PDB file of C-alpha atoms in Angstrom:
ATOM      1  CA  LYS A   1       0.000   0.000   0.000  1.00 41.00           C
ATOM      2  CA  PHE A   2       1.177   3.523  -0.772  1.00 41.00           C
ATOM      3  CA  GLU A   3      -0.334   5.664   1.939  1.00 45.00           C
ATOM      4  CA  SER A   4       1.991   8.653   1.709  1.00 47.00           C
ATOM      5  CA  LYS A   5       2.916  10.918  -1.196  1.00 53.00           C
ATOM      6  CA  GLU A   6       6.505  10.861   0.026  1.00 66.00           C
ATOM      7  CA  TYR A   7       8.364   8.612   2.433  1.00 82.00           C
ATOM      8  CA  SER A   8      10.742   9.911   5.062  1.00 90.00           C
ATOM      9  CA  GLY A   9      14.315   8.664   5.162  1.00 93.00           C
ATOM     10  CA  ARG A  10      13.574   6.191   7.949  1.00 94.00           C
ATOM     11  CA  VAL A  11      10.438   4.794   6.278  1.00 94.00           C
ATOM     12  CA  SER A  12      12.250   4.600   2.927  1.00 96.00           C
ATOM     13  CA  TYR A  13      15.015   2.604   4.591  1.00 97.00           C
ATOM     14  CA  TYR A  14      12.538   0.122   6.080  1.00 96.00           C
ATOM     15  CA  LYS A  15      10.760  -0.200   2.731  1.00 96.00           C
ATOM     16  CA  PHE A  16      14.058  -0.868   0.983  1.00 98.00           C
ATOM     17  CA  GLU A  17      14.902  -3.404   3.672  1.00 98.00           C
ATOM     18  CA  GLN A  18      11.634  -5.204   2.855  1.00 97.00           C
ATOM     19  CA  VAL A  19      12.479  -5.234  -0.854  1.00 98.00           C
ATOM     20  CA  CYS A  20      15.896  -6.697  -0.037  1.00 98.00           C
ATOM     21  CA  LYS A  21      14.212  -9.537   1.859  1.00 98.00           C
ATOM     22  CA  LYS A  22      12.207 -10.363  -1.300  1.00 97.00           C
ATOM     23  CA  PHE A  23      15.556 -11.307  -2.828  1.00 98.00           C
ATOM     24  CA  GLY A  24      16.872 -13.154   0.210  1.00 98.00           C
ATOM     25  CA  VAL A  25      19.157 -10.348   1.330  1.00 98.00           C
ATOM     26  CA  ASN A  26      19.418  -9.100   4.908  1.00 98.00           C
ATOM     27  CA  LEU A  27      20.492  -5.454   4.889  1.00 97.00           C
ATOM     28  CA  GLU A  28      21.819  -5.743   8.432  1.00 97.00           C
ATOM     29  CA  ASP A  29      24.492  -8.135   7.164  1.00 98.00           C
ATOM     30  CA  PHE A  30      26.123  -5.154   5.437  1.00 98.00           C
ATOM     31  CA  MET A  31      26.399  -3.058   8.594  1.00 98.00           C
ATOM     32  CA  LEU A  32      29.823  -2.160   9.945  1.00 98.00           C
ATOM     33  CA  SER A  33      30.719  -3.462  13.381  1.00 97.00           C
ATOM     34  CA  SER A  34      30.272  -0.228  15.325  1.00 98.00           C
ATOM     35  CA  ARG A  35      28.829   3.274  15.282  1.00 98.00           C
ATOM     36  CA  GLU A  36      32.359   4.667  15.600  1.00 98.00           C
ATOM     37  CA  GLU A  37      33.574   2.823  12.523  1.00 98.00           C
ATOM     38  CA  GLY A  38      30.550   4.009  10.573  1.00 98.00           C
ATOM     39  CA  LEU A  39      31.043   7.623  11.631  1.00 98.00           C
ATOM     40  CA  LYS A  40      34.670   7.441  10.542  1.00 98.00           C
ATOM     41  CA  VAL A  41      33.558   6.290   7.082  1.00 98.00           C
ATOM     42  CA  LYS A  42      30.854   8.970   6.925  1.00 98.00           C
ATOM     43  CA  GLU A  43      33.488  11.642   7.543  1.00 98.00           C
ATOM     44  CA  GLN A  44      35.355  10.365   4.493  1.00 98.00           C
ATOM     45  CA  ILE A  45      32.393  10.726   2.124  1.00 98.00           C
ATOM     46  CA  PRO A  46      33.444  13.249  -0.553  1.00 97.00           C
ATOM     47  CA  LYS A  47      31.460  16.353  -1.381  1.00 96.00           C
ATOM     48  CA  PRO A  48      29.284  16.147  -4.507  1.00 95.00           C
ATOM     49  CA  ILE A  49      30.219  18.137  -7.593  1.00 95.00           C
ATOM     50  CA  ILE A  50      27.960  21.191  -7.587  1.00 93.00           C
ATOM     51  CA  GLY A  51      28.529  24.546  -9.222  1.00 93.00           C
ATOM     52  CA  ILE A  52      28.520  26.691 -12.334  1.00 95.00           C
ATOM     53  CA  ARG A  53      31.615  28.215 -13.887  1.00 95.00           C
ATOM     54  CA  PRO A  54      31.775  31.690 -12.269  1.00 93.00           C
ATOM     55  CA  GLU A  55      33.079  33.346 -15.434  1.00 95.00           C
ATOM     56  CA  LEU A  56      29.696  32.524 -17.011  1.00 96.00           C
ATOM     57  CA  PHE A  57      27.589  34.242 -14.341  1.00 95.00           C
ATOM     58  CA  ARG A  58      25.174  36.818 -15.791  1.00 93.00           C
ATOM     59  CA  ILE A  59      25.954  35.735 -19.356  1.00 96.00           C
ATOM     60  CA  THR A  60      23.112  34.528 -21.574  1.00 96.00           C
ATOM     61  CA  LEU A  61      23.961  31.221 -23.249  1.00 97.00           C
ATOM     62  CA  GLU A  62      22.206  29.531 -26.166  1.00 96.00           C
ATOM     63  CA  ASN A  63      21.926  25.896 -27.197  1.00 96.00           C
ATOM     64  CA  VAL A  64      22.352  24.562 -23.651  1.00 98.00           C
ATOM     65  CA  HIS A  65      21.472  21.018 -22.598  1.00 98.00           C
ATOM     66  CA  HIS A  66      21.389  18.993 -19.409  1.00 98.00           C
ATOM     67  CA  LEU A  67      22.203  15.323 -19.022  1.00 98.00           C
ATOM     68  CA  ASP A  68      21.195  13.280 -16.018  1.00 98.00           C
ATOM     69  CA  ILE A  69      22.407   9.933 -14.653  1.00 98.00           C
ATOM     70  CA  HIS A  70      19.506   7.659 -13.725  1.00 98.00           C
ATOM     71  CA  SER A  71      19.345   6.871  -9.977  1.00 97.00           C
ATOM     72  CA  ALA A  72      23.065   7.590  -9.915  1.00 97.00           C
ATOM     73  CA  HIS A  73      23.744   7.098  -6.218  1.00 98.00           C
ATOM     74  CA  MET A  74      22.015   3.752  -5.834  1.00 98.00           C
ATOM     75  CA  ALA A  75      23.437   2.620  -9.170  1.00 98.00           C
ATOM     76  CA  GLY A  76      26.834   3.131  -7.563  1.00 98.00           C
ATOM     77  CA  VAL A  77      25.756   1.094  -4.552  1.00 98.00           C
ATOM     78  CA  ALA A  78      24.626  -1.690  -6.893  1.00 98.00           C
ATOM     79  CA  LYS A  79      27.991  -1.630  -8.661  1.00 98.00           C
ATOM     80  CA  ALA A  80      29.967  -1.809  -5.413  1.00 98.00           C
ATOM     81  CA  PHE A  81      27.654  -4.330  -3.699  1.00 98.00           C
ATOM     82  CA  PRO A  82      26.237  -6.670  -6.369  1.00 98.00           C
ATOM     83  CA  GLU A  83      24.160  -8.555  -3.797  1.00 98.00           C
ATOM     84  CA  LEU A  84      21.980  -5.445  -3.508  1.00 98.00           C
ATOM     85  CA  ARG A  85      21.527  -4.947  -7.242  1.00 98.00           C
ATOM     86  CA  PRO A  86      18.322  -7.040  -7.578  1.00 98.00           C
ATOM     87  CA  ALA A  87      16.560  -4.991  -4.885  1.00 98.00           C
ATOM     88  CA  ILE A  88      17.814  -1.693  -6.325  1.00 98.00           C
ATOM     89  CA  GLN A  89      16.836  -2.760  -9.830  1.00 98.00           C
ATOM     90  CA  TYR A  90      13.373  -3.751  -8.578  1.00 98.00           C
ATOM     91  CA  CYS A  91      12.811  -0.283  -7.109  1.00 98.00           C
ATOM     92  CA  TYR A  92      14.154   1.360 -10.251  1.00 98.00           C
ATOM     93  CA  ASP A  93      11.875  -0.677 -12.506  1.00 97.00           C
ATOM     94  CA  TYR A  94       8.778   0.217 -10.470  1.00 96.00           C
ATOM     95  CA  ARG A  95       9.571   3.909  -9.880  1.00 94.00           C
ATOM     96  CA  LYS A  96       7.309   5.135 -12.710  1.00 91.00           C
ATOM     97  CA  LYS A  97       4.390   2.832 -12.018  1.00 93.00           C
ATOM     98  CA  HIS A  98       4.656   3.703  -8.312  1.00 93.00           C
ATOM     99  CA  PRO A  99       6.638   6.974  -7.961  1.00 91.00           C
ATOM    100  CA  ILE A 100       7.144   6.267  -4.248  1.00 93.00           C
ATOM    101  CA  TYR A 101       9.882   3.831  -5.258  1.00 96.00           C
ATOM    102  CA  LYS A 102      11.922   6.813  -6.429  1.00 94.00           C
ATOM    103  CA  ASP A 103      11.758   8.160  -2.872  1.00 93.00           C
ATOM    104  CA  ILE A 104      12.816   4.756  -1.578  1.00 96.00           C
ATOM    105  CA  LEU A 105      15.911   4.874  -3.797  1.00 97.00           C
ATOM    106  CA  THR A 106      16.955   8.451  -3.041  1.00 95.00           C
ATOM    107  CA  HIS A 107      16.036   8.582   0.651  1.00 96.00           C
ATOM    108  CA  SER A 108      17.460   5.159   1.502  1.00 97.00           C
ATOM    109  CA  TRP A 109      20.839   6.181   0.116  1.00 97.00           C
ATOM    110  CA  GLY A 110      20.806   9.194   2.421  1.00 96.00           C
ATOM    111  CA  TYR A 111      19.641   7.182   5.407  1.00 97.00           C
ATOM    112  CA  PHE A 112      22.495   4.683   5.038  1.00 98.00           C
ATOM    113  CA  GLN A 113      24.720   7.313   6.688  1.00 97.00           C
ATOM    114  CA  SER A 114      22.159   8.379   9.285  1.00 97.00           C
ATOM    115  CA  ARG A 115      22.946   8.652  12.981  1.00 96.00           C
ATOM    116  CA  PHE A 116      19.476   7.370  13.819  1.00 96.00           C
ATOM    117  CA  SER A 117      18.107   3.882  14.521  1.00 95.00           C
ATOM    118  CA  PRO A 118      18.587   1.270  13.259  1.00 96.00           C
ATOM    119  CA  VAL A 119      21.542   2.422  11.160  1.00 97.00           C
ATOM    120  CA  TYR A 120      23.712   4.483  13.535  1.00 97.00           C
ATOM    121  CA  TYR A 121      26.137   5.373  10.683  1.00 98.00           C
ATOM    122  CA  ARG A 122      26.889   1.688  10.084  1.00 98.00           C
ATOM    123  CA  LEU A 123      25.920   1.695   6.401  1.00 98.00           C
ATOM    124  CA  SER A 124      27.920   4.815   5.581  1.00 98.00           C
ATOM    125  CA  HIS A 125      30.174   2.775   3.308  1.00 98.00           C
ATOM    126  CA  LEU A 126      27.190   2.171   1.017  1.00 98.00           C
ATOM    127  CA  SER A 127      26.523   5.909   0.761  1.00 98.00           C
ATOM    128  CA  LYS A 128      30.223   6.533   0.193  1.00 98.00           C
ATOM    129  CA  ALA A 129      30.450   3.980  -2.616  1.00 98.00           C
ATOM    130  CA  GLY A 130      27.372   5.441  -4.289  1.00 98.00           C
ATOM    131  CA  LEU A 131      28.622   9.027  -4.292  1.00 98.00           C
ATOM    132  CA  GLU A 132      32.130   8.057  -5.364  1.00 98.00           C
ATOM    133  CA  ASN A 133      30.656   6.327  -8.399  1.00 97.00           C
ATOM    134  CA  VAL A 134      28.588   9.428  -9.230  1.00 98.00           C
ATOM    135  CA  ILE A 135      31.704  11.600  -9.087  1.00 98.00           C
ATOM    136  CA  ARG A 136      33.650   9.224 -11.346  1.00 98.00           C
ATOM    137  CA  GLU A 137      30.867   9.141 -13.932  1.00 98.00           C
ATOM    138  CA  VAL A 138      30.301  12.914 -13.866  1.00 98.00           C
ATOM    139  CA  ASN A 139      34.024  13.510 -14.317  1.00 98.00           C
ATOM    140  CA  ARG A 140      34.177  10.965 -17.158  1.00 98.00           C
ATOM    141  CA  LEU A 141      31.244  12.545 -18.967  1.00 98.00           C
ATOM    142  CA  SER A 142      32.613  16.063 -18.426  1.00 98.00           C
ATOM    143  CA  ASN A 143      35.921  15.034 -19.976  1.00 98.00           C
ATOM    144  CA  GLU A 144      34.137  13.441 -22.935  1.00 98.00           C
ATOM    145  CA  LEU A 145      32.058  16.570 -23.458  1.00 98.00           C
ATOM    146  CA  GLU A 146      35.145  18.770 -23.486  1.00 97.00           C
ATOM    147  CA  LYS A 147      36.985  16.385 -25.833  1.00 98.00           C
ATOM    148  CA  THR A 148      34.115  16.533 -28.312  1.00 97.00           C
ATOM    149  CA  GLY A 149      34.063  20.337 -28.398  1.00 97.00           C
ATOM    150  CA  HIS A 150      31.254  21.020 -25.919  1.00 97.00           C
ATOM    151  CA  MET A 151      31.480  23.590 -23.144  1.00 97.00           C
ATOM    152  CA  VAL A 152      30.700  22.260 -19.674  1.00 98.00           C
ATOM    153  CA  ILE A 153      28.773  25.003 -17.893  1.00 97.00           C
ATOM    154  CA  GLY A 154      28.294  23.360 -14.520  1.00 97.00           C
ATOM    155  CA  HIS A 155      27.277  20.373 -12.449  1.00 96.00           C
ATOM    156  CA  ASN A 156      24.408  19.556 -10.097  1.00 94.00           C
ATOM    157  CA  THR A 157      25.545  16.375  -8.324  1.00 95.00           C
ATOM    158  CA  ASP A 158      24.488  13.712 -10.857  1.00 97.00           C
ATOM    159  CA  GLY A 159      23.823  16.000 -13.816  1.00 97.00           C
ATOM    160  CA  ILE A 160      25.777  18.228 -16.179  1.00 98.00           C
ATOM    161  CA  TRP A 161      24.810  21.452 -17.943  1.00 98.00           C
ATOM    162  CA  TYR A 162      26.670  21.870 -21.212  1.00 98.00           C
ATOM    163  CA  MET A 163      26.637  24.057 -24.331  1.00 97.00           C
ATOM    164  CA  GLY A 164      26.849  22.927 -27.950  1.00 97.00           C
ATOM    165  CA  GLU A 165      25.231  20.262 -30.060  1.00 96.00           C
ATOM    166  CA  VAL A 166      23.343  17.495 -28.262  1.00 98.00           C
ATOM    167  CA  TYR A 167      25.880  14.950 -27.016  1.00 98.00           C
ATOM    168  CA  HIS A 168      25.491  11.191 -27.455  1.00 98.00           C
ATOM    169  CA  GLY A 169      28.014   8.713 -26.146  1.00 97.00           C
ATOM    170  CA  GLU A 170      29.037   5.747 -24.041  1.00 95.00           C
ATOM    171  CA  ASN A 171      26.557   4.418 -21.467  1.00 97.00           C
ATOM    172  CA  GLU A 172      23.664   6.510 -22.800  1.00 98.00           C
ATOM    173  CA  GLY A 173      20.287   4.897 -22.223  1.00 98.00           C
ATOM    174  CA  LYS A 174      17.313   4.453 -19.936  1.00 97.00           C
ATOM    175  CA  ASN A 175      18.679   1.780 -17.615  1.00 98.00           C
ATOM    176  CA  LEU A 176      19.846   2.078 -14.018  1.00 98.00           C
ATOM    177  CA  GLY A 177      23.108   4.064 -13.927  1.00 98.00           C
ATOM    178  CA  GLN A 178      22.890   5.117 -17.566  1.00 98.00           C
ATOM    179  CA  TRP A 179      22.369   8.735 -18.600  1.00 98.00           C
ATOM    180  CA  GLU A 180      20.130  10.732 -20.927  1.00 98.00           C
ATOM    181  CA  ASN A 181      19.695  14.302 -22.095  1.00 98.00           C
ATOM    182  CA  ASP A 182      16.621  15.514 -20.214  1.00 96.00           C
ATOM    183  CA  TYR A 183      16.557  19.293 -20.821  1.00 95.00           C
ATOM    184  CA  HIS A 184      17.215  21.421 -23.891  1.00 97.00           C
ATOM    185  CA  CYS A 185      17.345  25.193 -23.503  1.00 97.00           C
ATOM    186  CA  ILE A 186      16.931  28.072 -25.915  1.00 96.00           C
ATOM    187  CA  LYS A 187      18.418  30.425 -23.343  1.00 96.00           C
ATOM    188  CA  PHE A 188      20.265  29.830 -20.063  1.00 97.00           C
ATOM    189  CA  ARG A 189      21.681  32.301 -17.550  1.00 96.00           C
ATOM    190  CA  ALA A 190      23.117  31.840 -14.066  1.00 95.00           C
ATOM    191  CA  LYS A 191      23.288  34.255 -11.161  1.00 93.00           C
ATOM    192  CA  SER A 192      25.165  31.923  -8.790  1.00 90.00           C
ATOM    193  CA  PRO A 193      25.857  28.175  -8.406  1.00 88.00           C
ATOM    194  CA  GLY A 194      22.418  27.633  -6.895  1.00 86.00           C
ATOM    195  CA  CYS A 195      20.460  30.224  -8.854  1.00 92.00           C
ATOM    196  CA  TYR A 196      19.840  30.145 -12.587  1.00 95.00           C
ATOM    197  CA  GLU A 197      17.078  30.482 -15.167  1.00 97.00           C
ATOM    198  CA  TYR A 198      16.381  28.951 -18.554  1.00 97.00           C
ATOM    199  CA  ILE A 199      13.818  28.859 -21.323  1.00 97.00           C
ATOM    200  CA  ASP A 200      13.347  25.308 -22.552  1.00 97.00           C
ATOM    201  CA  ASP A 201      12.764  24.151 -26.111  1.00 96.00           C
ATOM    202  CA  LYS A 202       9.002  24.322 -25.509  1.00 96.00           C
ATOM    203  CA  GLY A 203       9.293  28.045 -24.725  1.00 96.00           C
ATOM    204  CA  LYS A 204       8.620  27.597 -20.991  1.00 96.00           C
ATOM    205  CA  TYR A 205      10.516  29.786 -18.527  1.00 97.00           C
ATOM    206  CA  ASN A 206      12.071  27.935 -15.564  1.00 97.00           C
ATOM    207  CA  PRO A 207      13.652  29.692 -12.568  1.00 96.00           C
ATOM    208  CA  VAL A 208      15.828  27.504 -10.331  1.00 93.00           C
ATOM    209  CA  LEU A 209      17.020  28.830  -6.978  1.00 90.00           C
ATOM    210  CA  ARG A 210      17.458  27.593  -3.448  1.00 83.00           C
ATOM    211  CA  GLY A 211      15.559  29.367  -0.724  1.00 84.00           C
ATOM    212  CA  ARG A 212      13.216  32.282  -1.322  1.00 85.00           C
ATOM    213  CA  ILE A 213      13.544  35.885  -2.460  1.00 85.00           C
ATOM    214  CA  ALA A 214      11.229  38.882  -2.085  1.00 88.00           C
ATOM    215  CA  LEU A 215       9.525  38.129  -5.398  1.00 91.00           C
ATOM    216  CA  ASP A 216       8.238  34.849  -3.941  1.00 90.00           C
ATOM    217  CA  GLU A 217       5.968  36.937  -1.709  1.00 90.00           C
ATOM    218  CA  GLU A 218       4.511  38.760  -4.722  1.00 92.00           C
ATOM    219  CA  LYS A 219       3.754  35.946  -7.172  1.00 93.00           C
ATOM    220  CA  PRO A 220       4.276  32.194  -7.639  1.00 95.00           C
ATOM    221  CA  ARG A 221       7.310  31.129  -9.629  1.00 95.00           C
ATOM    222  CA  ASP A 222       5.233  29.792 -12.507  1.00 95.00           C
ATOM    223  CA  GLN A 223       4.366  33.456 -13.175  1.00 96.00           C
ATOM    224  CA  TRP A 224       7.939  34.694 -13.186  1.00 96.00           C
ATOM    225  CA  GLN A 225       9.588  35.934 -16.369  1.00 95.00           C
ATOM    226  CA  TRP A 226      13.079  36.006 -17.826  1.00 96.00           C
ATOM    227  CA  GLY A 227      15.331  38.088 -15.573  1.00 93.00           C
ATOM    228  CA  ASP A 228      13.155  37.870 -12.458  1.00 94.00           C
ATOM    229  CA  ILE A 229      15.863  36.027 -10.498  1.00 93.00           C
ATOM    230  CA  PHE A 230      17.850  39.276 -10.756  1.00 90.00           C
ATOM    231  CA  THR A 231      15.046  41.586  -9.583  1.00 84.00           C
ATOM    232  CA  SER A 232      17.134  43.065  -6.757  1.00 67.00           C
ATOM    233  CA  GLU A 233      20.192  43.721  -8.912  1.00 60.00           C
ATOM    234  CA  LYS A 234      21.248  46.075 -11.675  1.00 53.00           C
ATOM    235  CA  GLN A 235      20.469  44.610 -15.090  1.00 53.00           C
ATOM    236  CA  ASN A 236      23.909  44.442 -16.686  1.00 57.00           C
ATOM    237  CA  PHE A 237      24.158  41.351 -18.850  1.00 68.00           C
ATOM    238  CA  TYR A 238      26.087  39.897 -21.760  1.00 67.00           C
ATOM    239  CA  LYS A 239      25.543  37.023 -24.146  1.00 76.00           C
ATOM    240  CA  LEU A 240      28.034  34.571 -25.598  1.00 74.00           C
ATOM    241  CA  THR A 241      27.827  34.347 -29.383  1.00 71.00           C
ATOM    242  CA  ALA A 242      28.451  31.186 -31.398  1.00 67.00           C
ATOM    243  CA  ASN A 243      31.978  32.341 -32.275  1.00 67.00           C
ATOM    244  CA  GLY A 244      32.856  32.929 -28.631  1.00 70.00           C
ATOM    245  CA  LEU A 245      32.428  36.705 -28.455  1.00 69.00           C
ATOM    246  CA  LEU A 246      30.794  38.484 -25.509  1.00 68.00           C
ATOM    247  CA  VAL A 247      28.361  41.212 -26.547  1.00 66.00           C
ATOM    248  CA  PRO A 248      25.815  43.243 -24.551  1.00 66.00           C
ATOM    249  CA  ASP A 249      22.493  41.462 -24.016  1.00 68.00           C
ATOM    250  CA  TRP A 250      19.700  43.982 -24.321  1.00 51.00           C
ATOM    251  CA  GLY A 251      17.030  41.435 -23.567  1.00 51.00           C
ATOM    252  CA  VAL A 252      15.740  41.084 -27.115  1.00 41.00           C
ATOM    253  CA  ASP A 253      15.189  37.754 -28.844  1.00 38.00           C
ATOM    254  CA  PHE A 254      18.202  36.355 -30.660  1.00 29.00           C
TER     255      PHE A 254
END
């Protein structure tokens, strides 16, 4: 039964534990011997790759795309711990029929390093393996993009924003751990690593920013327009042309 629109980390962990038992796997068998050992591993978990190239802030870019790795963190867990792959694959396969399985995948990965019962940090090595795999794949794809003449604009953990023709390459597909291009943008502009806006190939404006700004109190974000993420700042922008020149962006269509 799916009684909640979204599971918490703890509930997601218990649900994933139940799925593991379907395949004869006891998740507790993977736990480290002590809380202290788990905490030590947790402290070694690397930081995800997040950010946008600062030299591109406030510059309007065209022909921008985003690629995303499917269930990247748990795909890394499956690669490092093959015994867990059937349970992870099961959740991945059912995530569209029952979207709650997507929460089970994402929230369980986070809960593996939790200080709370019944984990007490003792599955931190699963979280660590998952994120390390994400970082390797993001770095590999970024290098391939650069080698093929694309400009990498930035990263958002398990995704990459890039400029140029649509990229196709190794490990592209719909399966667990594979990647696909999921967004195509007519225009893209960033204010900061966590604040950017784009107009997609359907003509829809999309503002992306963490937290809230004063404009949130005036109107919902689906009513915002191009440039609204900069409402509190002087409008002084440039655009990058196809031949690599920076020219003033007066806000007109191009």
